[in-house]
Short mmCIF file of C-alpha atoms in Angstrom, two decimals:
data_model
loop_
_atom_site.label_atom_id
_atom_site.label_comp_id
_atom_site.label_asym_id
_atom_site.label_seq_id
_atom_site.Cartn_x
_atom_site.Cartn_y
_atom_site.Cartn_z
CA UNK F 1 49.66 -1.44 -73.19
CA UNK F 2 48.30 1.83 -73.78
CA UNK F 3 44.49 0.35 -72.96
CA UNK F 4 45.75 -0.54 -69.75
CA UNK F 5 47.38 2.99 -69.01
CA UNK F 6 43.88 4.38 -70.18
CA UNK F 7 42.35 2.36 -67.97
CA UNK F 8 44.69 3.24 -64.90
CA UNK F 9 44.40 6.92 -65.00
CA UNK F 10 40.34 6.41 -66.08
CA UNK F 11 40.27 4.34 -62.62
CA UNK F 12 42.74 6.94 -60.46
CA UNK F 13 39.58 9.80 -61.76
CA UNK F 14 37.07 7.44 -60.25
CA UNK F 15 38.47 7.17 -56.92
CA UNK F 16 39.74 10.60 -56.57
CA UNK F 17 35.81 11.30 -57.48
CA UNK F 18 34.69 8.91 -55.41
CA UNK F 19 36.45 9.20 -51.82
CA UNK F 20 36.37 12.40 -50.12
CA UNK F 21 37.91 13.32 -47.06
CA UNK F 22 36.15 16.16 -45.00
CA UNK F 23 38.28 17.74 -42.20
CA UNK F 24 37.65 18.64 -38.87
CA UNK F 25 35.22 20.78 -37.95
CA UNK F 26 33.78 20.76 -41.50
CA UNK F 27 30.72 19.85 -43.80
CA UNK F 28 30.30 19.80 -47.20
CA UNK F 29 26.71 19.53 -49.07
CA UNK F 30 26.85 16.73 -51.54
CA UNK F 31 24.44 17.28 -54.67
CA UNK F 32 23.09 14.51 -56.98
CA UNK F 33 22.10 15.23 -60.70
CA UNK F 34 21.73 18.68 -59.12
CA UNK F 35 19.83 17.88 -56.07
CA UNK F 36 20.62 17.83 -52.44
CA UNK F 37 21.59 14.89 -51.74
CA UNK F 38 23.37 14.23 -48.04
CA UNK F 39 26.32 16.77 -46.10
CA UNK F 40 28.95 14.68 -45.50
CA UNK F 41 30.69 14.52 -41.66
CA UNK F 42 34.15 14.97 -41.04
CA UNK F 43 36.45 11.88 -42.20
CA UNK F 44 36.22 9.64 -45.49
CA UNK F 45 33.19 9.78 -47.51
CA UNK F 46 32.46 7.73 -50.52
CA UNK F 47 30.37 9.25 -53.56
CA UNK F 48 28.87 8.30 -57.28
CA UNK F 49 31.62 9.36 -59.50
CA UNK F 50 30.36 11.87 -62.01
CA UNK F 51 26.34 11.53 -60.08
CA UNK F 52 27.59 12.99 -57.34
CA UNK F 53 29.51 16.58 -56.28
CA UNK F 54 30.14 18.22 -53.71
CA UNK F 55 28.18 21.60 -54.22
CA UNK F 56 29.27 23.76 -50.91
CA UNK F 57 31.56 23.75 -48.27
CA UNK F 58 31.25 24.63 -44.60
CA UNK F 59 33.30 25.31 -41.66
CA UNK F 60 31.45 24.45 -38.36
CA UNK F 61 33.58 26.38 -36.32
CA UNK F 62 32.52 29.57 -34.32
CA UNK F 63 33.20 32.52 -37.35
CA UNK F 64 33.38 36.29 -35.79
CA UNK F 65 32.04 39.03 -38.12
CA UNK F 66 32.90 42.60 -38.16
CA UNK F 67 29.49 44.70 -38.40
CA UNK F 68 30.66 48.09 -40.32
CA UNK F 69 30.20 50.97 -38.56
CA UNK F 70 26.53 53.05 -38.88
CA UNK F 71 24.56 55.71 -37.76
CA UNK F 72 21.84 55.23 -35.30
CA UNK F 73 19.66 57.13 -34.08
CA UNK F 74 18.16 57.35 -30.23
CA UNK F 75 14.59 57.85 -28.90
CA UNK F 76 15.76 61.57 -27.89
CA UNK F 77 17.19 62.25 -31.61
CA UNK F 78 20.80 61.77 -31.02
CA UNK F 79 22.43 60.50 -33.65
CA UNK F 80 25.59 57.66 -32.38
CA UNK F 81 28.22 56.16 -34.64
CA UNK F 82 28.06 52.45 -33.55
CA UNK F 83 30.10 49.34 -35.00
CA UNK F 84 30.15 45.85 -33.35
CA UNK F 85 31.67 42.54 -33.77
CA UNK F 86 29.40 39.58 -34.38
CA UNK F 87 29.87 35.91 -33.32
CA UNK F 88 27.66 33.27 -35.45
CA UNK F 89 27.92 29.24 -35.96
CA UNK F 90 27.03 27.41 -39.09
CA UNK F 91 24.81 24.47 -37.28
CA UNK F 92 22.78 23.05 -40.40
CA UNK F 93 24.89 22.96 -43.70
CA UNK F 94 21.69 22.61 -45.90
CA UNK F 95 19.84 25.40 -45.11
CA UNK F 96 23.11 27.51 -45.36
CA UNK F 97 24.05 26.48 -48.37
CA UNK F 98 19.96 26.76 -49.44
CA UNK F 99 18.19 28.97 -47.28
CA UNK F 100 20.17 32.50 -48.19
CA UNK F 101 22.39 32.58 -51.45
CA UNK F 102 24.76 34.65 -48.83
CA UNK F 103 24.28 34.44 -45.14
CA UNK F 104 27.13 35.88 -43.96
CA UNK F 105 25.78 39.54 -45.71
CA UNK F 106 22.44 38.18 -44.82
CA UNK F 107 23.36 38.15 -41.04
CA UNK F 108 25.48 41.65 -41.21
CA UNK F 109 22.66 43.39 -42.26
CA UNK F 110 20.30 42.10 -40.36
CA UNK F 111 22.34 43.04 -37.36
CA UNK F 112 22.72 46.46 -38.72
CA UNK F 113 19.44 46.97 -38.77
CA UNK F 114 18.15 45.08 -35.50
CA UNK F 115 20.98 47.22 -33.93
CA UNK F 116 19.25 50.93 -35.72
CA UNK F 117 16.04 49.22 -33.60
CA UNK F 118 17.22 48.77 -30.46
CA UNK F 119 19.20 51.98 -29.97
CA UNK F 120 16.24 53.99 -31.42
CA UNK F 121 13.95 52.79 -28.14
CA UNK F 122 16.72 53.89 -25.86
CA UNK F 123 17.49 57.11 -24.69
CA UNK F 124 21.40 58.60 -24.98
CA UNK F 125 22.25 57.76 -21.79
CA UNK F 126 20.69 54.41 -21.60
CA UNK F 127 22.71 53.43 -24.86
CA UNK F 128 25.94 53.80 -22.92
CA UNK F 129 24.44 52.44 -19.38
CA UNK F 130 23.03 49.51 -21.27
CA UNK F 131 25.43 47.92 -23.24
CA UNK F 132 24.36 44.33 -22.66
CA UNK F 133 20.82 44.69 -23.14
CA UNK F 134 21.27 46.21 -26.26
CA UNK F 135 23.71 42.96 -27.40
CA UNK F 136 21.19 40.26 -26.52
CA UNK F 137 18.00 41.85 -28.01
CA UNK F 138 20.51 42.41 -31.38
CA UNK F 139 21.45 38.45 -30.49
CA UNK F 140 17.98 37.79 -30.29
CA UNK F 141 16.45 39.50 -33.56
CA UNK F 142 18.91 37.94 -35.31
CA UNK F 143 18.49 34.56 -34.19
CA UNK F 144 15.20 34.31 -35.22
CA UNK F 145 15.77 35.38 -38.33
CA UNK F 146 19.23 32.88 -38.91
CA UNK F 147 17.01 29.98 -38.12
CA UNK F 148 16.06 29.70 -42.14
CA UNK F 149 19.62 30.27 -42.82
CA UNK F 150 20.91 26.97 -40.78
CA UNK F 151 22.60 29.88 -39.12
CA UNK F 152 23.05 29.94 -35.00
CA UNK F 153 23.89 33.70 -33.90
CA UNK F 154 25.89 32.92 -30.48
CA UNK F 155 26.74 36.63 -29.20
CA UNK F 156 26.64 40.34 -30.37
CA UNK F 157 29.22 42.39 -28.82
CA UNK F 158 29.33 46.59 -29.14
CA UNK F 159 32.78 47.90 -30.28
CA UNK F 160 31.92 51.67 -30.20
CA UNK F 161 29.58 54.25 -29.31
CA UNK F 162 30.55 57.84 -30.82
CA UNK F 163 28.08 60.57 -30.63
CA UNK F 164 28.82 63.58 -32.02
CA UNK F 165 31.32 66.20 -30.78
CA UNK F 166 28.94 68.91 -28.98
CA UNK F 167 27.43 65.68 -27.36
CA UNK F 168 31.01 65.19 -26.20
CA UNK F 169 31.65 68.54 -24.69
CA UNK F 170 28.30 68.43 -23.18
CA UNK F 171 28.61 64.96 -21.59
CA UNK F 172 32.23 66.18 -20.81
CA UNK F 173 31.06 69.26 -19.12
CA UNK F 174 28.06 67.18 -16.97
CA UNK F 175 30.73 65.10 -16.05
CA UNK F 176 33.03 67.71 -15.05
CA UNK F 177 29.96 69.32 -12.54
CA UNK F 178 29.07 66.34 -11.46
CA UNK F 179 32.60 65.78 -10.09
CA UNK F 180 33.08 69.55 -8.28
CA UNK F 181 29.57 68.70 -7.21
CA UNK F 182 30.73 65.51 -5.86
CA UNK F 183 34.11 67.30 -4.24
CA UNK F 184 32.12 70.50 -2.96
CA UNK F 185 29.66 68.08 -0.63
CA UNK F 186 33.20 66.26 0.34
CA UNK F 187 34.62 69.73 1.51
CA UNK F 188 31.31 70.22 3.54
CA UNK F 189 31.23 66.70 5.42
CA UNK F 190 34.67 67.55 6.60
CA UNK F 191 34.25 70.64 7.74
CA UNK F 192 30.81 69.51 9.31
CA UNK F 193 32.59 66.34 10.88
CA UNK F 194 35.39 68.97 12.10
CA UNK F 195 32.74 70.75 13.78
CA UNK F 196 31.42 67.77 15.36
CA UNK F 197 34.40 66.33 16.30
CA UNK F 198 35.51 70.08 17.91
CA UNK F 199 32.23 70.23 19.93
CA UNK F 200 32.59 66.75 21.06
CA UNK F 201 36.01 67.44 22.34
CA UNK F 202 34.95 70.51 24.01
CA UNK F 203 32.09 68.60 25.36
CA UNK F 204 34.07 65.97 26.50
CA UNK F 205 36.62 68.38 27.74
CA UNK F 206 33.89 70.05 30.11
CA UNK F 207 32.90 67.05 31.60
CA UNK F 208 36.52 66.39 32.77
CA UNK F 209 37.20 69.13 34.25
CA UNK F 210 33.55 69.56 35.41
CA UNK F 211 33.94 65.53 37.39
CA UNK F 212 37.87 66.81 38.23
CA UNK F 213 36.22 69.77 40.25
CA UNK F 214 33.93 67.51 41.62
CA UNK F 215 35.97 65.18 43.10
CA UNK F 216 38.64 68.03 44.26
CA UNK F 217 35.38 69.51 45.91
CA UNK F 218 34.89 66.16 47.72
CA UNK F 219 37.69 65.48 48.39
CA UNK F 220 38.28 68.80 49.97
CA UNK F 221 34.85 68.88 51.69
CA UNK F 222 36.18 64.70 52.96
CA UNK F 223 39.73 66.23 54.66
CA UNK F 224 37.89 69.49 56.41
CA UNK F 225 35.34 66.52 57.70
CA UNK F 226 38.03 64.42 58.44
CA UNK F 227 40.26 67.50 60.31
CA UNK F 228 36.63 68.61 62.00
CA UNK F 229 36.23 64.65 63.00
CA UNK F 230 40.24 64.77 65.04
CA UNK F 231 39.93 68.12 66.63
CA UNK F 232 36.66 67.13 68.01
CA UNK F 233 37.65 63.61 69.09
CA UNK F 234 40.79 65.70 70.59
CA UNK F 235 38.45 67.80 72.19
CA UNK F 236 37.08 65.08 73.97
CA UNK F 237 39.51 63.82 74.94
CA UNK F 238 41.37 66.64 76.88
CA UNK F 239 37.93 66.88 78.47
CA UNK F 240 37.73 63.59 79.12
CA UNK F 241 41.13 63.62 80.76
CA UNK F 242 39.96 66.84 82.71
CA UNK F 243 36.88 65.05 83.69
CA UNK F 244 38.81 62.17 85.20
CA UNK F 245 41.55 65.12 86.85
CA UNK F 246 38.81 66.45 88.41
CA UNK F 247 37.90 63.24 89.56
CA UNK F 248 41.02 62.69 91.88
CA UNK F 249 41.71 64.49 95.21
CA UNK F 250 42.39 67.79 95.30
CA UNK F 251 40.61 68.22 91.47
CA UNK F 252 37.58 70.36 92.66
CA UNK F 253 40.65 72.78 94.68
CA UNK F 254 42.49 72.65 91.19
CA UNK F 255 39.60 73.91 89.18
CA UNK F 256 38.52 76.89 91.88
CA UNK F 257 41.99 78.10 92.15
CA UNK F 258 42.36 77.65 88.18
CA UNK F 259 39.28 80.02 88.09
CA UNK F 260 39.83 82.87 90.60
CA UNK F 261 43.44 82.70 88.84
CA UNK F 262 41.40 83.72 85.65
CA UNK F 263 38.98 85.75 87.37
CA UNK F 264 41.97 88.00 88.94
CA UNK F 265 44.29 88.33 85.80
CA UNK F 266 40.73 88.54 83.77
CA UNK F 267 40.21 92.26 87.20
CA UNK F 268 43.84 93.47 86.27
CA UNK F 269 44.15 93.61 82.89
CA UNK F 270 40.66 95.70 83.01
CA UNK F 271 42.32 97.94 85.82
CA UNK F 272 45.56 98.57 83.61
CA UNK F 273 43.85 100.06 81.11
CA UNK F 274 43.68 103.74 81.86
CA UNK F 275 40.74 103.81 78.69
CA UNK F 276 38.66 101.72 80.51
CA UNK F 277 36.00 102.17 83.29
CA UNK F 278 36.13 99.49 85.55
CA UNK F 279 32.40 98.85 87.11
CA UNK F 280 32.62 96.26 89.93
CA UNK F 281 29.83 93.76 90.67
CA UNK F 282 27.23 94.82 93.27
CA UNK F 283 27.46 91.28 94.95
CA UNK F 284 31.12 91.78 95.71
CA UNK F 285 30.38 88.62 98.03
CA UNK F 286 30.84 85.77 95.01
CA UNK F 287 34.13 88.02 94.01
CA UNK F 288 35.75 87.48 97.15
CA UNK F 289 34.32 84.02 98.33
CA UNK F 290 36.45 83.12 94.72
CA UNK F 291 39.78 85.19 95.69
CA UNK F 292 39.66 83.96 99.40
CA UNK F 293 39.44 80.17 97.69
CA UNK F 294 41.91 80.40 95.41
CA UNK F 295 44.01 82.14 98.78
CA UNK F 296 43.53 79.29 100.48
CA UNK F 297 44.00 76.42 98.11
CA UNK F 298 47.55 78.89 97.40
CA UNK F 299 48.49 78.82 101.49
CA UNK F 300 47.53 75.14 101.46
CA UNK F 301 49.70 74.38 98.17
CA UNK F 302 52.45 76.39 99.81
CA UNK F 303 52.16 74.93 103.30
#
């Protein structure tokens, strides 16, 4: 009986030695007699009892890595206070567990000092400009180096960048110019767009009263045209109508007596002045051939 209960638990060691179950996301490096032996994948895995172990175990899964702060250095001797975040993979179990007897502080200082080599090729303002070409030439130092450590180096990202205080008030105070520079050349485009925008109006102002005078002018210059146009088609036609008067019997007598009647009140009205000097006509003869018409044509109306 108790052979049998040896032989029980001595047979529950063997298979709890011998089956494995790897999770998810996982690999563990299986050693045999102290050589690599196989990485076993996720799900049940069968080994040598007492041969075989499992020496290291790795999680496949993307791992982020907080890269402590540092002082760098830039190309114009400015000393910044950087700290990241990196993001890495474990992609071959073997070299990880082989290649570097710690990659993960293999990896954060090799990022601290790809990241001292970047910034010190970049001038101060570049650093801040240039955040994502400083992250993929960290990425990409790094990766090279990870290969041997069955390490993949997916992304780099910068948390910080502190320079030092009288860098701060300076940058502050560049800033600060830059923005009454900035309102300063607001303030003169609107008062140089006022100016244009007065000048236009005036412009335009001018021209409408300049085309308003215009047209007043033509339209004045169109009625006295227009008045000149009725009193001389009047004109015409009161002569016309004379014309055709004179045309009937009796017109030529009408005009001669209309004439001496004139000529007589044209005599008397010189006479009844007492200023004026009266100076009669040496050929008296036309005078009184016109009164003794007009005489007649008056007998003859009167008859």
């Amino acid at each position: 009986m108790e052979i049998a209960l040896i032989l029980i638990v001595v047979a529950a060691i063997f298979v709890i030695r011998a089956l494995k179950v790897v999770p998810q996301q996982n690999s563990w490096v299986v050693e045999r007699l102290g050589k690599y032996h196989s990485s076993l994948t996720p799900g049940l895995n069968i080994l040598v009892p007492f041969i075989d172990k499992v020496a290291y175990k790795h999680s496949l899964k993307e791992i982020p890595l907080d890269v402590p702060s540092q002082v760098c250095i830039t190309r114009d001797n400015t000393q910044l206070q950087v700290d990241g975040i990196l993001y890495f993979q474990v992609t071959d179990p073997m070299r990880a567990s082989y290649g570097s007897s710690n990659y993960i502080v293999a990896v954060t200082q090799l990022a601290q000092t790809s990241l001292r080599s970047v910034i010190g090729k970049l001038e101060l303002d570049k650093t801040f400009e240039e955040r994502d070409i400083i992250n993929a030439q960290v990425v990409q130092a790094i990766d090279e180096a990870a290969l041997n450590w069955g390490v993949k180096v997916l992304r780099y990202e910068i948390k910080d960048l502190t320079p030092p205080k009288e860098i701060l008030h300076a940058m502050q105070a560049q800033i600060t110019a830059e923005r009454e520079k900035r309102a300063l050349i607001a303030a003169s485009e609107g008062r140089r767009q006022e100016q244009i925008n007065i000048a236009t109006g005036e412009r335009e102002a001018f021209i409408a009263r300049s085309e308003g005078e215009k047209q007043a002018a033509i339209n004045a210059a169109q009625g006295e045209a227009a008045a000149i146009t009725s009193v001389a088609d009047a004109t015409a036609q009161a002569i016309e109508r004379i014309a055709a008067a004179i045309r009937q019997p009796g017109g030529e007598q009408a005009v001669q007596l209309k004439v001496a009647e004139k000529a007589v009140d044209a005599y008397g009205k010189v006479a009844a002045d007492a200023t004026t000097t009266l100076i009669v006509p040496s050929n008296m003869t036309e005078v009184s051939a016109l009164i003794s018409s007009a005489m007649k044509m008056v007998q003859t109306q009167k008859a």
